[in-house]
Amino acid sequence: MYFVTTTLTTVGLGDITPATVLGRVTVVGMIAVGAMIIPVQTGQLAKLLSQVPKVLGTLPKGSSPTAIVVTRLSDLPTFAEFFTAVFHEANRMHLPANFRLVVLSNRPTFDFQAFQVANERSLSLIEGSALSDSDLSRIQAGRASAHLLLADRFTSDPANEDMSMMFQVWAMKSFTKRVPTYVQVLEHEMVERISPFLDKDKDLCVSVEDNRYSILALAALIPGASSLVGNLLRSTLPRVPKSELQRRRRHTLANRRWLRHYVDGCMMELRTVPIPDNLIGMPFRIAAEWLFRTSNVTMIGIETAGPEATVLLNPGRKQLQEKEVAIVLAENFASAEAAMKQTFIPLATGNDIIPGLPLVGEITAPGLSKTMNSPHHFTGFFRKDRAKVIDRSDEHILESLLHDVTPWAEPLDPTWHAEQAEIERSVPGAAAVKNLIGHIIVCGGKESFSEYIRVLRSCEVNSTPVVILHPMPLPEGDWRVLCDLGKVHYVEGNAKDLVSQRAARAFCARTLVCLQQDYQPKKATHSERENGITNHAIGASQREAILSDADALLTCFGADSSFIGKMQSSCHIVVELRNTSSMKFLQPTLMSNLSHALKRKPKATYDEEGSGVWEKIAMLVQRGDTSGAFEPKSGVRLSWLSRRERERVLERHGLAPWQGNAYYCSGRVLVPTLMETYGACQWMFNHGLFSQVMNELKGHGPTKGGTMLRQIPVPSCFVGFRYRQLFRYLAVHRSLIPIALYRDKPTEESTSGGRLKYVHTNPDAMTQLEATDRVFIIRENGGAWLV
């Protein structure tokens, strides 16, 4: 027995061994006790060591610039997007090279540790809590440049997550009040609770819920608004110097004219510039027209002076005052500042006015001795072929343009009408909406229906009928809340299904909005939390989260495939994704074979940038090889190669890959990066300007005119003329400030049946207007100056 015990416990007989039975029994007892006690003590020691807070990276030292982020690390792709956005803005603002992001969070898992190692020069991950004074002292929270408290949208309990954020705000503010603080919670109710504890001059509290509903409401009412807002949120930082890009600039980019227009628009940024003395006392609309005419910089609003400074978008006839600041769309601060320092040039007569267009109102400005209010000044510029004009003497015409809904023509096929009648009889709820035209269809996560429609109602003047498309009837309490919002109908069905779309009359709807599913990951077990292992660490929740976007992707694809070639519908589609990485699955060529595009006549010339793939396509077409969706050697689709080539070109211009996605360019997709990542970055690097602009854009309720952002078709009398002429007329004579165009892609450049449009922000003054163009405008802001 002694031999067996010493051998199995790896003690061994050794050179010295007990000779008697009593001695051997004693040794066996000692071995047994040691074999049981030592592993237990070793495990306890390991547990104590694991409880020591983990510090990855260097702690802040002295006065080195740092931004402290308090959050829960749960999803690496989301955090990586945030980190990239912060340093994208930091590099653009030319912050010191030693600027560091210090993250106070839960224990980082292995994937976060690897990410920190890859970015150790600019990122520190500190395990700790904002509720601990020692942790705040350790990271020198009182010396930081900014505090960002971000709620985890992947939490399984949003209410508790927001409550935790409130306690952390109390702890941070009790530690220091000097540092500007940005708080991002999940639900709207918590904003009202936290705001009283923040300094309104330098702190800000927003909710993810408000951000997403506001942008989705604008996107439903104004096609392309999500892309316009998103591109203003994310400024560009080209990998190649702008001077080099300008030298190599061509009329197309990656052999696409529309992509050149789109990227040029993405270069525009929101900037604030002091109003010079020569513009003091001038009506805002006159100053805006002069600034665009002379420098292609669009002034969209002002920031008033004084302790109660506020943002006013398009105050129209209001006279500019001292110490006010202009809010402009420009490529950078230098160009905006240079434009403002120019000498004011009065509006000329008989030059650049649309022929035959009656002018109304007076144009007056300091230093102008002539009043221009008569159409006869421009009779010599009139041409008979442009005689068709819109009679603007009727004020109701412009209002109808502001609420324009493209008319729908019923199909002439009697079979279609018979099928539609059968659908209306068989699908629950379809009969009640059979006469609706220009309505909004809402589908997806039912938990978001009531709050989204509430925000939608605050952005419009007249309540647009809303059709809820969902497979299951809503609970009676939820349905009663929706009915109180007015003009809400229910149709049973799934947005991915063609029959359900026809039952909800998607073919004549204004917009189809697919809200994200209310996905919540499973809670980690106690043992997993103790060991720092979560569902995200093993990849399960990340996979489930991506799969939660499947309905939105299928809705986007399904609606397109239903309309193309079957019904020419004006319905705009907006889907909300939970993961930005899901954008790579939204590609028009997955539905339309590239061989159809290859049959078109290729262009004879190609750009320096992005020409390689298109030369291959042209070569295949010239050989008559239209089998052609594949590159001969690798077997890879040419559409895939062209997309990679386009992403490479976009990266050179400082754009993210998802920004060049055709569905995003058309304003059909809302990605979470816009709501969370860039909202925080804009506050930190642009003093919260965008949050104030966004609040103004969505308006202050139906009694005050609804949303400030509108979209109108280009009047027929302006077709073929320059954008600057339309800008002058709308700004000076109608107090409307144009900021972008919503355009069709050229037929030879479209791979989606021509349905996917694109947003051209702040177009060049010489851009030629087309009949299919629509104009994003900011309507005049009411105020005492209008009385």
PDB file of C-alpha atoms in Angstrom, residues 510-627:
ATOM      1  CA  ARG A 510     -45.007  56.636 -49.441  1.00  0.00           C
ATOM      2  CA  THR A 511     -42.472  54.700 -47.369  1.00  0.00           C
ATOM      3  CA  LEU A 512     -41.934  51.217 -45.960  1.00  0.00           C
ATOM      4  CA  VAL A 513     -40.029  51.348 -42.661  1.00  0.00           C
ATOM      5  CA  CYS A 514     -38.564  48.195 -41.094  1.00  0.00           C
ATOM      6  CA  LEU A 515     -37.615  48.753 -37.441  1.00  0.00           C
ATOM      7  CA  GLN A 516     -34.949  46.586 -35.853  1.00  0.00           C
ATOM      8  CA  GLN A 517     -36.044  43.606 -33.828  1.00  0.00           C
ATOM      9  CA  ASP A 518     -35.861  44.042 -30.064  1.00  0.00           C
ATOM     10  CA  TYR A 519     -33.071  41.476 -29.779  1.00  0.00           C
ATOM     11  CA  GLN A 520     -31.533  41.010 -26.344  1.00  0.00           C
ATOM     12  CA  PRO A 521     -28.656  38.573 -25.729  1.00  0.00           C
ATOM     13  CA  LYS A 522     -28.901  35.891 -23.093  1.00  0.00           C
ATOM     14  CA  LYS A 523     -27.536  36.736 -19.685  1.00  0.00           C
ATOM     15  CA  ALA A 524     -24.197  35.221 -18.790  1.00  0.00           C
ATOM     16  CA  THR A 525     -24.226  32.711 -15.948  1.00  0.00           C
ATOM     17  CA  HIS A 526     -22.653  33.508 -12.593  1.00  0.00           C
ATOM     18  CA  SER A 527     -19.654  31.261 -13.278  1.00  0.00           C
ATOM     19  CA  GLU A 528     -19.111  32.871 -16.689  1.00  0.00           C
ATOM     20  CA  ARG A 529     -19.134  36.347 -15.161  1.00  0.00           C
ATOM     21  CA  GLU A 530     -16.740  35.231 -12.419  1.00  0.00           C
ATOM     22  CA  ASN A 531     -14.285  33.957 -15.023  1.00  0.00           C
ATOM     23  CA  GLY A 532     -14.694  36.896 -17.394  1.00  0.00           C
ATOM     24  CA  ILE A 533     -16.385  34.724 -20.010  1.00  0.00           C
ATOM     25  CA  THR A 534     -19.516  36.075 -21.697  1.00  0.00           C
ATOM     26  CA  ASN A 535     -21.626  35.063 -24.617  1.00  0.00           C
ATOM     27  CA  HIS A 536     -19.892  37.689 -26.703  1.00  0.00           C
ATOM     28  CA  ALA A 537     -16.475  36.267 -25.846  1.00  0.00           C
ATOM     29  CA  ILE A 538     -17.340  32.907 -27.296  1.00  0.00           C
ATOM     30  CA  GLY A 539     -19.047  34.553 -30.286  1.00  0.00           C
ATOM     31  CA  ALA A 540     -22.557  33.199 -29.694  1.00  0.00           C
ATOM     32  CA  SER A 541     -24.313  36.496 -29.079  1.00  0.00           C
ATOM     33  CA  GLN A 542     -22.477  38.242 -31.876  1.00  0.00           C
ATOM     34  CA  ARG A 543     -23.678  35.573 -34.287  1.00  0.00           C
ATOM     35  CA  GLU A 544     -27.236  35.834 -32.984  1.00  0.00           C
ATOM     36  CA  ALA A 545     -27.112  39.630 -33.234  1.00  0.00           C
ATOM     37  CA  ILE A 546     -26.063  39.486 -36.878  1.00  0.00           C
ATOM     38  CA  LEU A 547     -28.793  36.953 -37.619  1.00  0.00           C
ATOM     39  CA  SER A 548     -31.294  39.380 -36.079  1.00  0.00           C
ATOM     40  CA  ASP A 549     -30.706  41.608 -39.133  1.00  0.00           C
ATOM     41  CA  ALA A 550     -31.962  38.879 -41.475  1.00  0.00           C
ATOM     42  CA  ASP A 551     -35.545  40.186 -41.545  1.00  0.00           C
ATOM     43  CA  ALA A 552     -34.401  43.708 -42.380  1.00  0.00           C
ATOM     44  CA  LEU A 553     -32.138  42.473 -45.185  1.00  0.00           C
ATOM     45  CA  LEU A 554     -34.844  40.244 -46.636  1.00  0.00           C
ATOM     46  CA  THR A 555     -37.346  43.099 -46.459  1.00  0.00           C
ATOM     47  CA  CYS A 556     -34.997  45.364 -48.385  1.00  0.00           C
ATOM     48  CA  PHE A 557     -34.291  42.719 -51.014  1.00  0.00           C
ATOM     49  CA  GLY A 558     -37.883  41.481 -51.122  1.00  0.00           C
ATOM     50  CA  ALA A 559     -39.387  44.914 -51.676  1.00  0.00           C
ATOM     51  CA  ASP A 560     -36.948  45.619 -54.494  1.00  0.00           C
ATOM     52  CA  SER A 561     -37.531  42.294 -56.238  1.00  0.00           C
ATOM     53  CA  SER A 562     -41.287  42.806 -55.902  1.00  0.00           C
ATOM     54  CA  PHE A 563     -41.265  46.199 -57.552  1.00  0.00           C
ATOM     55  CA  ILE A 564     -38.602  45.888 -60.252  1.00  0.00           C
ATOM     56  CA  GLY A 565     -40.070  44.769 -63.517  1.00  0.00           C
ATOM     57  CA  LYS A 566     -43.543  44.211 -62.003  1.00  0.00           C
ATOM     58  CA  MET A 567     -44.825  47.501 -60.562  1.00  0.00           C
ATOM     59  CA  GLN A 568     -43.286  50.926 -60.923  1.00  0.00           C
ATOM     60  CA  SER A 569     -43.789  52.092 -57.357  1.00  0.00           C
ATOM     61  CA  SER A 570     -42.728  55.338 -55.732  1.00  0.00           C
ATOM     62  CA  CYS A 571     -42.469  53.631 -52.329  1.00  0.00           C
ATOM     63  CA  HIS A 572     -39.235  54.424 -50.537  1.00  0.00           C
ATOM     64  CA  ILE A 573     -37.777  51.656 -48.348  1.00  0.00           C
ATOM     65  CA  VAL A 574     -35.940  52.278 -45.059  1.00  0.00           C
ATOM     66  CA  VAL A 575     -34.534  49.427 -42.966  1.00  0.00           C
ATOM     67  CA  GLU A 576     -32.769  49.640 -39.631  1.00  0.00           C
ATOM     68  CA  LEU A 577     -29.820  47.330 -38.984  1.00  0.00           C
ATOM     69  CA  ARG A 578     -28.538  46.277 -35.603  1.00  0.00           C
ATOM     70  CA  ASN A 579     -24.995  45.620 -36.838  1.00  0.00           C
ATOM     71  CA  THR A 580     -23.077  47.814 -39.257  1.00  0.00           C
ATOM     72  CA  SER A 581     -21.191  44.737 -40.491  1.00  0.00           C
ATOM     73  CA  SER A 582     -24.456  43.430 -41.993  1.00  0.00           C
ATOM     74  CA  MET A 583     -24.143  46.106 -44.691  1.00  0.00           C
ATOM     75  CA  LYS A 584     -21.817  43.900 -46.720  1.00  0.00           C
ATOM     76  CA  PHE A 585     -24.733  41.580 -47.511  1.00  0.00           C
ATOM     77  CA  LEU A 586     -26.750  44.385 -49.132  1.00  0.00           C
ATOM     78  CA  GLN A 587     -25.533  44.381 -52.720  1.00  0.00           C
ATOM     79  CA  PRO A 588     -27.755  45.176 -55.737  1.00  0.00           C
ATOM     80  CA  THR A 589     -25.941  42.643 -57.940  1.00  0.00           C
ATOM     81  CA  LEU A 590     -27.106  39.785 -55.717  1.00  0.00           C
ATOM     82  CA  MET A 591     -30.502  40.276 -57.350  1.00  0.00           C
ATOM     83  CA  SER A 592     -29.649  41.554 -60.816  1.00  0.00           C
ATOM     84  CA  ASN A 593     -27.125  39.614 -62.904  1.00  0.00           C
ATOM     85  CA  LEU A 594     -24.100  41.670 -63.835  1.00  0.00           C
ATOM     86  CA  SER A 595     -24.295  40.316 -67.364  1.00  0.00           C
ATOM     87  CA  HIS A 596     -27.182  42.719 -67.979  1.00  0.00           C
ATOM     88  CA  ALA A 597     -24.896  45.595 -67.070  1.00  0.00           C
ATOM     89  CA  LEU A 598     -22.136  44.162 -69.243  1.00  0.00           C
ATOM     90  CA  LYS A 599     -24.353  44.304 -72.316  1.00  0.00           C
ATOM     91  CA  ARG A 600     -24.385  48.076 -72.066  1.00  0.00           C
ATOM     92  CA  LYS A 601     -21.857  49.938 -74.148  1.00  0.00           C
ATOM     93  CA  PRO A 602     -18.797  50.598 -71.978  1.00  0.00           C
ATOM     94  CA  LYS A 603     -17.166  53.975 -71.801  1.00  0.00           C
ATOM     95  CA  ALA A 604     -14.044  54.510 -73.861  1.00  0.00           C
ATOM     96  CA  THR A 605     -12.041  56.314 -71.192  1.00  0.00           C
ATOM     97  CA  TYR A 606     -11.256  55.410 -67.594  1.00  0.00           C
ATOM     98  CA  ASP A 607      -9.989  57.218 -64.539  1.00  0.00           C
ATOM     99  CA  GLU A 608      -6.645  56.816 -62.872  1.00  0.00           C
ATOM    100  CA  GLU A 609      -8.499  55.634 -59.769  1.00  0.00           C
ATOM    101  CA  GLY A 610     -10.493  52.432 -59.863  1.00  0.00           C
ATOM    102  CA  SER A 611     -10.063  51.730 -63.573  1.00  0.00           C
ATOM    103  CA  GLY A 612      -8.559  48.242 -63.478  1.00  0.00           C
ATOM    104  CA  VAL A 613     -11.775  46.290 -62.977  1.00  0.00           C
ATOM    105  CA  TRP A 614     -13.708  48.346 -65.481  1.00  0.00           C
ATOM    106  CA  GLU A 615     -11.034  47.804 -68.120  1.00  0.00           C
ATOM    107  CA  LYS A 616     -11.541  44.062 -67.584  1.00  0.00           C
ATOM    108  CA  ILE A 617     -15.289  44.478 -68.032  1.00  0.00           C
ATOM    109  CA  ALA A 618     -14.820  46.513 -71.204  1.00  0.00           C
ATOM    110  CA  MET A 619     -12.394  43.917 -72.569  1.00  0.00           C
ATOM    111  CA  LEU A 620     -14.907  41.116 -71.955  1.00  0.00           C
ATOM    112  CA  VAL A 621     -17.664  43.048 -73.673  1.00  0.00           C
ATOM    113  CA  GLN A 622     -15.467  43.844 -76.663  1.00  0.00           C
ATOM    114  CA  ARG A 623     -14.720  40.109 -76.981  1.00  0.00           C
ATOM    115  CA  GLY A 624     -18.456  39.469 -76.870  1.00  0.00           C
ATOM    116  CA  ASP A 625     -18.122  37.548 -73.606  1.00  0.00           C
ATOM    117  CA  THR A 626     -21.342  38.430 -71.786  1.00  0.00           C
ATOM    118  CA  SER A 627     -21.388  35.146 -69.902  1.00  0.00           C
TER     119      SER A 627
END
